[in-house]
């Protein structure tokens, strides 16, 4: 029963992260689409969403394959995430 909760928690955490990233993409795509003429907005929005989804899928697939095949890459990727997170926190609290 404990492993089921762990798996469910992981799935929920991944889903929330994915939603947050997609909202960020939606803001960026809509800001770009707002600068084009109204008749061109729908293709720009659709293309942007499609491109964002393809990039997310492709980079996730490539990244997971690289981490599976190159053993030393997992701690390096973890360290990179830690450094990026630290910089974001530092920049947020910097006066």
Coordinates of C-alpha atoms in Angstrom, one line a residue:
X1 CA 0.0 0.0 0.0
X2 CA 2.9 2.4 0.7
X3 CA 4.4 2.0 -2.7
X4 CA 1.0 2.8 -4.3
X5 CA 0.9 6.1 -2.4
X6 CA 4.5 6.8 -3.5
X7 CA 3.6 6.2 -7.2
X8 CA 0.4 8.2 -7.0
X9 CA 2.3 11.1 -5.3
X10 CA 4.9 11.0 -8.1
X11 CA 2.2 11.0 -10.8
X12 CA 0.5 14.0 -9.2
X13 CA 3.8 15.9 -8.8
X14 CA 4.6 15.3 -12.4
X15 CA 1.2 16.3 -13.5
X16 CA 1.3 19.6 -11.6
X17 CA 4.8 20.3 -13.0
X18 CA 3.6 19.6 -16.5
X19 CA 0.6 21.9 -16.0
X20 CA 2.8 24.7 -14.7
X21 CA 5.2 24.3 -17.7
X22 CA 2.3 24.3 -20.2
X23 CA 0.8 27.5 -18.6
X24 CA 4.2 29.1 -19.1
X25 CA 4.2 28.0 -22.7
X26 CA 0.6 29.3 -23.2
X27 CA 1.6 32.8 -21.9
X28 CA 4.6 32.9 -24.2
X29 CA 2.7 31.7 -27.3
X30 CA -0.3 34.1 -26.6
X31 CA 2.0 37.0 -26.2
X32 CA 3.6 36.3 -29.6
X33 CA 0.2 35.7 -31.2
X34 CA -1.1 39.0 -29.9
X35 CA 1.4 40.9 -32.1
X36 CA 0.2 39.5 -35.4
X37 CA -2.9 40.4 -37.3
X38 CA -6.2 38.8 -36.1
X39 CA -6.6 36.5 -39.1
X40 CA -3.2 34.9 -38.4
X41 CA -3.6 34.4 -34.7
X42 CA -5.2 30.9 -34.8
X43 CA -2.5 29.3 -36.9
X44 CA 0.2 30.9 -34.8
X45 CA -1.5 29.7 -31.6
X46 CA -2.0 26.2 -33.0
X47 CA 1.5 26.0 -34.4
X48 CA 3.0 27.2 -31.1
X49 CA 1.1 24.7 -29.0
X50 CA 2.0 21.9 -31.4
X51 CA 5.6 22.8 -31.5
X52 CA 5.8 23.1 -27.7
X53 CA 4.2 19.7 -27.3
X54 CA 6.6 18.1 -29.8
X55 CA 9.6 19.7 -28.1
X56 CA 8.4 18.6 -24.7
X57 CA 7.9 15.0 -25.9
X58 CA 11.2 14.9 -27.9
X59 CA 13.4 16.4 -25.2
X60 CA 11.9 14.2 -22.6
X61 CA 12.5 11.1 -24.7
X62 CA 16.1 12.1 -25.6
X63 CA 16.9 13.1 -22.0
X64 CA 15.5 9.9 -20.5
X65 CA 17.4 7.8 -23.0
X66 CA 20.6 9.7 -22.3
X67 CA 20.2 9.3 -18.5
X68 CA 19.5 5.6 -18.9
X69 CA 22.6 5.0 -21.1
X70 CA 25.1 7.3 -19.5
X71 CA 25.4 6.5 -15.8
X72 CA 27.4 9.6 -14.7
X73 CA 24.8 11.9 -16.3
X74 CA 22.2 11.4 -13.6
X75 CA 24.2 13.1 -10.8
X76 CA 25.4 15.8 -13.2
X77 CA 21.8 16.5 -14.2
X78 CA 20.7 16.6 -10.6
X79 CA 23.5 19.0 -9.8
X80 CA 22.5 21.2 -12.7
X81 CA 18.9 21.3 -11.5
X82 CA 20.1 22.2 -8.0
X83 CA 22.3 25.1 -9.3
X84 CA 19.5 26.4 -11.5
X85 CA 17.0 26.3 -8.6
X86 CA 19.5 28.0 -6.3
X87 CA 20.0 30.8 -8.9
X88 CA 16.3 31.2 -9.2
X89 CA 15.9 31.6 -5.5
X90 CA 18.9 33.9 -5.3
X91 CA 17.5 36.1 -8.1
X92 CA 14.1 36.2 -6.5
X93 CA 15.3 37.4 -3.1
X94 CA 18.1 39.7 -4.5
X95 CA 17.3 43.4 -3.9

